[in-house]
Coordinates of N, CA and C in Angstrom, one line a residue:
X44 N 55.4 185.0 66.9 CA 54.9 185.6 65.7 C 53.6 184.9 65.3
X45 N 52.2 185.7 64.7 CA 51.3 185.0 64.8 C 51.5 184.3 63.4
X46 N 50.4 183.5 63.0 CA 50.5 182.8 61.6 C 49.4 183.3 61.1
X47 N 49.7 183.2 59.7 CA 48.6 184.0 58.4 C 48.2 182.9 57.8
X48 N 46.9 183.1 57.5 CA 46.7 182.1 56.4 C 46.7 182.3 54.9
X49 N 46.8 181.2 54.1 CA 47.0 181.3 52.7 C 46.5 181.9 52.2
X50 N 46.3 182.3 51.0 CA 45.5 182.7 50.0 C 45.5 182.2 48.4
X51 N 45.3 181.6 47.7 CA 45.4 181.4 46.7 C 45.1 182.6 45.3
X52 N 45.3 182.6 44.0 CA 45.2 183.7 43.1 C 43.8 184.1 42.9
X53 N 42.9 183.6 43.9 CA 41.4 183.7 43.9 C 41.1 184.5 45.3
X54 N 41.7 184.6 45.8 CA 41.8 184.6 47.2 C 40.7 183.8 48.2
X55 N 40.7 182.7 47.6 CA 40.1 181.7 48.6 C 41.2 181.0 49.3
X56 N 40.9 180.1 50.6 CA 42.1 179.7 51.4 C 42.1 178.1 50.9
X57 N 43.2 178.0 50.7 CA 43.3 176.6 50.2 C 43.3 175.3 51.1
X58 N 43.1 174.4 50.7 CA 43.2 173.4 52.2 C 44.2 172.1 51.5
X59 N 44.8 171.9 52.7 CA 46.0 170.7 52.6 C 44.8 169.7 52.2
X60 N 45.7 168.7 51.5 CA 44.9 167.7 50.9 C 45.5 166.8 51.8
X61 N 46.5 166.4 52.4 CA 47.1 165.5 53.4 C 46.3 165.5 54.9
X62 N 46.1 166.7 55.1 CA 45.4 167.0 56.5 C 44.4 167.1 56.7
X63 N 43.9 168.0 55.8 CA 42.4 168.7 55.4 C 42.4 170.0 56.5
X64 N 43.4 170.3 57.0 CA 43.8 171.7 57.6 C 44.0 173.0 56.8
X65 N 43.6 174.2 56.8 CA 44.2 175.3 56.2 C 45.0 175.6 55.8
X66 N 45.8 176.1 54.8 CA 47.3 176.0 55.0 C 47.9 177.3 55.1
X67 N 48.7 177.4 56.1 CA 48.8 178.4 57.3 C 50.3 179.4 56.7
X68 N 50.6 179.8 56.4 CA 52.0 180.7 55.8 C 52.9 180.4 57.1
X69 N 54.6 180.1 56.5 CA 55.3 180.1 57.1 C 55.7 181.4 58.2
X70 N 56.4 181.3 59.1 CA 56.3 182.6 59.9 C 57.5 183.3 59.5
X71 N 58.2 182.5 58.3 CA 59.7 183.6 58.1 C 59.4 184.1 56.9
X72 N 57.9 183.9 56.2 CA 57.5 184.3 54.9 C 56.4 185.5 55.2
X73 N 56.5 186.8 55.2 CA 56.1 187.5 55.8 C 54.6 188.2 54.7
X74 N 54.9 187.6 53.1 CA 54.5 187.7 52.1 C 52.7 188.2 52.6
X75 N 52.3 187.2 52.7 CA 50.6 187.4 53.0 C 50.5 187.9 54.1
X76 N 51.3 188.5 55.0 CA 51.1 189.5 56.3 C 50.9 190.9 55.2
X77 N 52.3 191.1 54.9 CA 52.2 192.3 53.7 C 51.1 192.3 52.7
X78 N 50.6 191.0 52.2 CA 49.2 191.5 51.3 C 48.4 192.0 51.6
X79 N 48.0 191.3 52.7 CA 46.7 191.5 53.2 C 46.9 193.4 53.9
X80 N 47.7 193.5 54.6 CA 48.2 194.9 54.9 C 47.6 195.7 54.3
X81 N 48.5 195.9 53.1 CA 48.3 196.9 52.0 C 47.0 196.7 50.9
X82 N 46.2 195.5 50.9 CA 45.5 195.2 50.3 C 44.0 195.5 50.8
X83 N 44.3 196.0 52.2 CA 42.8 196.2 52.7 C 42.8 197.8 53.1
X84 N 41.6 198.1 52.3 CA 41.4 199.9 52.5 C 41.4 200.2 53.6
X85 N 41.8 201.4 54.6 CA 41.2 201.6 55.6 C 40.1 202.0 55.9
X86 N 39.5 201.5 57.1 CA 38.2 201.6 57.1 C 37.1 200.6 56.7
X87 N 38.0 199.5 55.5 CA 37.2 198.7 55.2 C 36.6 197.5 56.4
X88 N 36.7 197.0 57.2 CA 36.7 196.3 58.0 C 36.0 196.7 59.3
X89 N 34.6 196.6 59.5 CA 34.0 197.4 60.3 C 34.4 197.3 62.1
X90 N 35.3 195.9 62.0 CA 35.0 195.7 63.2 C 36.6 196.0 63.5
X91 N 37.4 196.5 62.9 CA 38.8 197.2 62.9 C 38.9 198.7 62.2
X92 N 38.4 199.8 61.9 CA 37.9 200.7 61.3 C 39.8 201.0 60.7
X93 N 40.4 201.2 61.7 CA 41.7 201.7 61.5 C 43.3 200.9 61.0
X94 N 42.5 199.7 60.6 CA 43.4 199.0 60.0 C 43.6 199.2 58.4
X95 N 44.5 199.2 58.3 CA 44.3 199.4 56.2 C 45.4 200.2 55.9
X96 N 45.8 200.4 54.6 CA 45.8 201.4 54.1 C 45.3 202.5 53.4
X97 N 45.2 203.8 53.4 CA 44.4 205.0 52.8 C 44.2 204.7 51.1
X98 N 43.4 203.7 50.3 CA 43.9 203.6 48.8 C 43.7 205.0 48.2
X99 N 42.7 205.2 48.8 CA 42.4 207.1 48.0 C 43.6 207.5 47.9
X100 N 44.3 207.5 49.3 CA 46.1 208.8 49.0 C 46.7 207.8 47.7
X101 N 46.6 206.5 47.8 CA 47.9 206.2 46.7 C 46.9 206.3 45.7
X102 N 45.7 205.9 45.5 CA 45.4 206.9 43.7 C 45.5 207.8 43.3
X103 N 45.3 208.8 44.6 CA 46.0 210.1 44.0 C 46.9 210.9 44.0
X104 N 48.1 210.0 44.2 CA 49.3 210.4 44.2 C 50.5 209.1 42.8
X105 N 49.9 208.4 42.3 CA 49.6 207.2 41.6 C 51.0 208.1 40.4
X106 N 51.3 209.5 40.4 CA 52.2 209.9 39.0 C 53.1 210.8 39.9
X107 N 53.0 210.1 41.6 CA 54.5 210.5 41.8 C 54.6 209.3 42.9
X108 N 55.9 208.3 42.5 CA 56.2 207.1 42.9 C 56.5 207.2 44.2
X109 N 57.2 208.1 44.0 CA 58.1 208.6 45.2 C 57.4 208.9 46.7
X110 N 56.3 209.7 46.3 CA 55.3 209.6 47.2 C 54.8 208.5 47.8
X111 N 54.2 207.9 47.0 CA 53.5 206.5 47.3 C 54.1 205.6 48.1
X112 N 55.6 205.2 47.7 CA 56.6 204.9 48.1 C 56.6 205.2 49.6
X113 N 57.0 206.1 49.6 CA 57.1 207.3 51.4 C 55.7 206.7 52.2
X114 N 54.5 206.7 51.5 CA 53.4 206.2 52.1 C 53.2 205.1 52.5
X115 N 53.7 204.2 51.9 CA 53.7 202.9 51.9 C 54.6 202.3 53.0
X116 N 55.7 202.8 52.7 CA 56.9 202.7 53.4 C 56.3 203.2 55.2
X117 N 55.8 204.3 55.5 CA 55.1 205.2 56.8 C 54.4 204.3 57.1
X118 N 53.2 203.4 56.5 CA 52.7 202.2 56.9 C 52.8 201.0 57.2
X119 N 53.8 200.3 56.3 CA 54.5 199.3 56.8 C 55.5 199.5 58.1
X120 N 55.8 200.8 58.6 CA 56.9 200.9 59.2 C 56.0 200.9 61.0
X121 N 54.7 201.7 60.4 CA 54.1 201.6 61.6 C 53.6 200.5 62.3
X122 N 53.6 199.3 61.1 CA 52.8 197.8 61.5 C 53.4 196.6 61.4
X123 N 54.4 196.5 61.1 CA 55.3 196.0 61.1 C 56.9 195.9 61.7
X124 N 57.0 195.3 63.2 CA 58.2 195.8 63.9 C 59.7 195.2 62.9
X125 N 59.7 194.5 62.3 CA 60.9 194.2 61.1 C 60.9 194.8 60.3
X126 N 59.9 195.7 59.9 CA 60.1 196.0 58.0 C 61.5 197.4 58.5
X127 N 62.3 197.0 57.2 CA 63.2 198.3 56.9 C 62.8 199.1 55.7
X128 N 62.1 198.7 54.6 CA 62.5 199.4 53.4 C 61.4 199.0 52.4
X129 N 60.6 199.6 51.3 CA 59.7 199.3 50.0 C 60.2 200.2 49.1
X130 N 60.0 199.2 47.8 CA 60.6 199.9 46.9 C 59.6 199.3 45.9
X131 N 59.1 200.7 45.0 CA 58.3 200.0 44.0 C 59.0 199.6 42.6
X132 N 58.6 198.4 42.2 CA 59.4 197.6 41.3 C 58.6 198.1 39.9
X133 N 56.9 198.3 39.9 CA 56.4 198.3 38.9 C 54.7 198.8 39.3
X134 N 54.4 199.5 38.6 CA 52.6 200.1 39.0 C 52.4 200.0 37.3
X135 N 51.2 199.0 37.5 CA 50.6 198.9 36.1 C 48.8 199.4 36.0
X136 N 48.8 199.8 35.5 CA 47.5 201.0 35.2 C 46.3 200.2 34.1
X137 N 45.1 199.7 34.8 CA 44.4 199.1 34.1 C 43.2 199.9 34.2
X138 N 42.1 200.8 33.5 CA 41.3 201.5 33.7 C 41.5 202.2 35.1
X139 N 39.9 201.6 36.1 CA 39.8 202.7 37.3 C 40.9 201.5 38.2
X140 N 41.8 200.6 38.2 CA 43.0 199.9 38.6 C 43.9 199.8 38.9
X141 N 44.9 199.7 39.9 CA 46.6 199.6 39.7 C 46.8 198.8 40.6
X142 N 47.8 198.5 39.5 CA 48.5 197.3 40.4 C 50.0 197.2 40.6
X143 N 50.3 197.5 42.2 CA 51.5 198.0 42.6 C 52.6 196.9 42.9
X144 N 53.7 197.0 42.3 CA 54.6 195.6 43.1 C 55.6 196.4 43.8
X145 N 55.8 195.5 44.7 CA 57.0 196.4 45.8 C 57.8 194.9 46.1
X146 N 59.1 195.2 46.3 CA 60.3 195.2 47.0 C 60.2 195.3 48.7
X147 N 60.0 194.6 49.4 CA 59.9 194.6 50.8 C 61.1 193.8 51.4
X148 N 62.4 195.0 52.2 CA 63.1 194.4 52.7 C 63.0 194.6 54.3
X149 N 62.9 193.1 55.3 CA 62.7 193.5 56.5 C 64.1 192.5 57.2
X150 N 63.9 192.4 58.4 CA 65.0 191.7 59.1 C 64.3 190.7 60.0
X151 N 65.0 189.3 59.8 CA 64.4 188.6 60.5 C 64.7 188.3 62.0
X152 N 64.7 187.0 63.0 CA 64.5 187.3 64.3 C 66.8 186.9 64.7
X153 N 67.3 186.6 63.2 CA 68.6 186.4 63.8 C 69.2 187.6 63.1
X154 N 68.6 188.7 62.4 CA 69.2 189.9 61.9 C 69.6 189.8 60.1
X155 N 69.5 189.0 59.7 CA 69.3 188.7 58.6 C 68.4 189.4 57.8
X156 N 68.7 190.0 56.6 CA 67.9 191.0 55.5 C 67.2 189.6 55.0
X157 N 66.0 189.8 55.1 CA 65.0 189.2 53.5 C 64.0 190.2 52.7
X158 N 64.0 189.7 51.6 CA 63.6 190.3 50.5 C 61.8 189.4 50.4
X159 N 60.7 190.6 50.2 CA 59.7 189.8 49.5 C 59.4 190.8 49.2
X160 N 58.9 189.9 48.0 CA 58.2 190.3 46.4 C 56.4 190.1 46.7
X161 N 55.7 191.2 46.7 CA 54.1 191.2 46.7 C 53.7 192.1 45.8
X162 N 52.1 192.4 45.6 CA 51.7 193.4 45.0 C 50.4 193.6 45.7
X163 N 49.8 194.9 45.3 CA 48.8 195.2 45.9 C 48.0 196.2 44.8
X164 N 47.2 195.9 45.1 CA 45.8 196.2 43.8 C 44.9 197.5 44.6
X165 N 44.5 198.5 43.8 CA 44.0 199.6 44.7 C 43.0 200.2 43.5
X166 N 41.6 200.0 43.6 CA 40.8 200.4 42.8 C 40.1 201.4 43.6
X167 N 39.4 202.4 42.3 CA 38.1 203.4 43.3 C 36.8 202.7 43.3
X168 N 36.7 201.6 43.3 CA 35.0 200.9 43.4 C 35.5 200.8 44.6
X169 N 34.1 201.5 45.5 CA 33.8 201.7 46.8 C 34.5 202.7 47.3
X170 N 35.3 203.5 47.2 CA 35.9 204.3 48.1 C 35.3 205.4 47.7
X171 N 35.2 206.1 49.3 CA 34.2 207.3 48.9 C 35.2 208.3 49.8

């Protein structure tokens, strides 16, 4: 499984103060795979055009959960060979803003259920 790197609440990468190495996300913490995922529009990324998720569909579908959900769920299911299930815990609405929390249950490499807790932010600056 490959490794992700950190992110801190800035989204800058933090660096070990012991090493002076990056500090690299565990590989059973699947957390910052799923951020970054759902956190990058598609299309955003010129030199991957087709990575992302569509934020336009989930803004405007933003007042039925259920949808979103299904959407979400269609994506992670495609990119992710462990994920089983998303479930949105909470969408908080800040002007042109939202910010989505989800419930991610996948299975790890001995079949074990784990649970992560992320969010994902989906604004219309820049999407055309």
């Amino acid at each position: 499984m490959a490794k992700d790197l950190v992110t801190d609440e800035n989204n800058d990468f933090p660096i070990d103060p012991e090493t002076g190495d990056f500090i690299l996300a565990d590989d059973s913490d699947q957390s910052e795979a799923y951020r970054v995922a759902l956190g990058t529009n598609e299309g955003e990324l010129p030199w991957n055009p087709d990575f992302g998720l569509n934020h336009l569909s989930i803004l405007s579908q933003l007042d039925d959960e259920s949808a979103v959900e299904d959407e979400i769920s269609d994506y992670l299911e495609q990119n992710f060979d462990n994920f089983q299930s998303a479930e949105i815990t909470d969408v908080a609405l800040s002007g042109r803003e939202a910010t989505i929390s989800l419930t991610i249950t996948s299975v790890d490499d001995n079949g074990d259920e784990q649970e992560t807790e992320t969010e994902m932010g989906v604004e219309t600056d820049g999407i055309e």
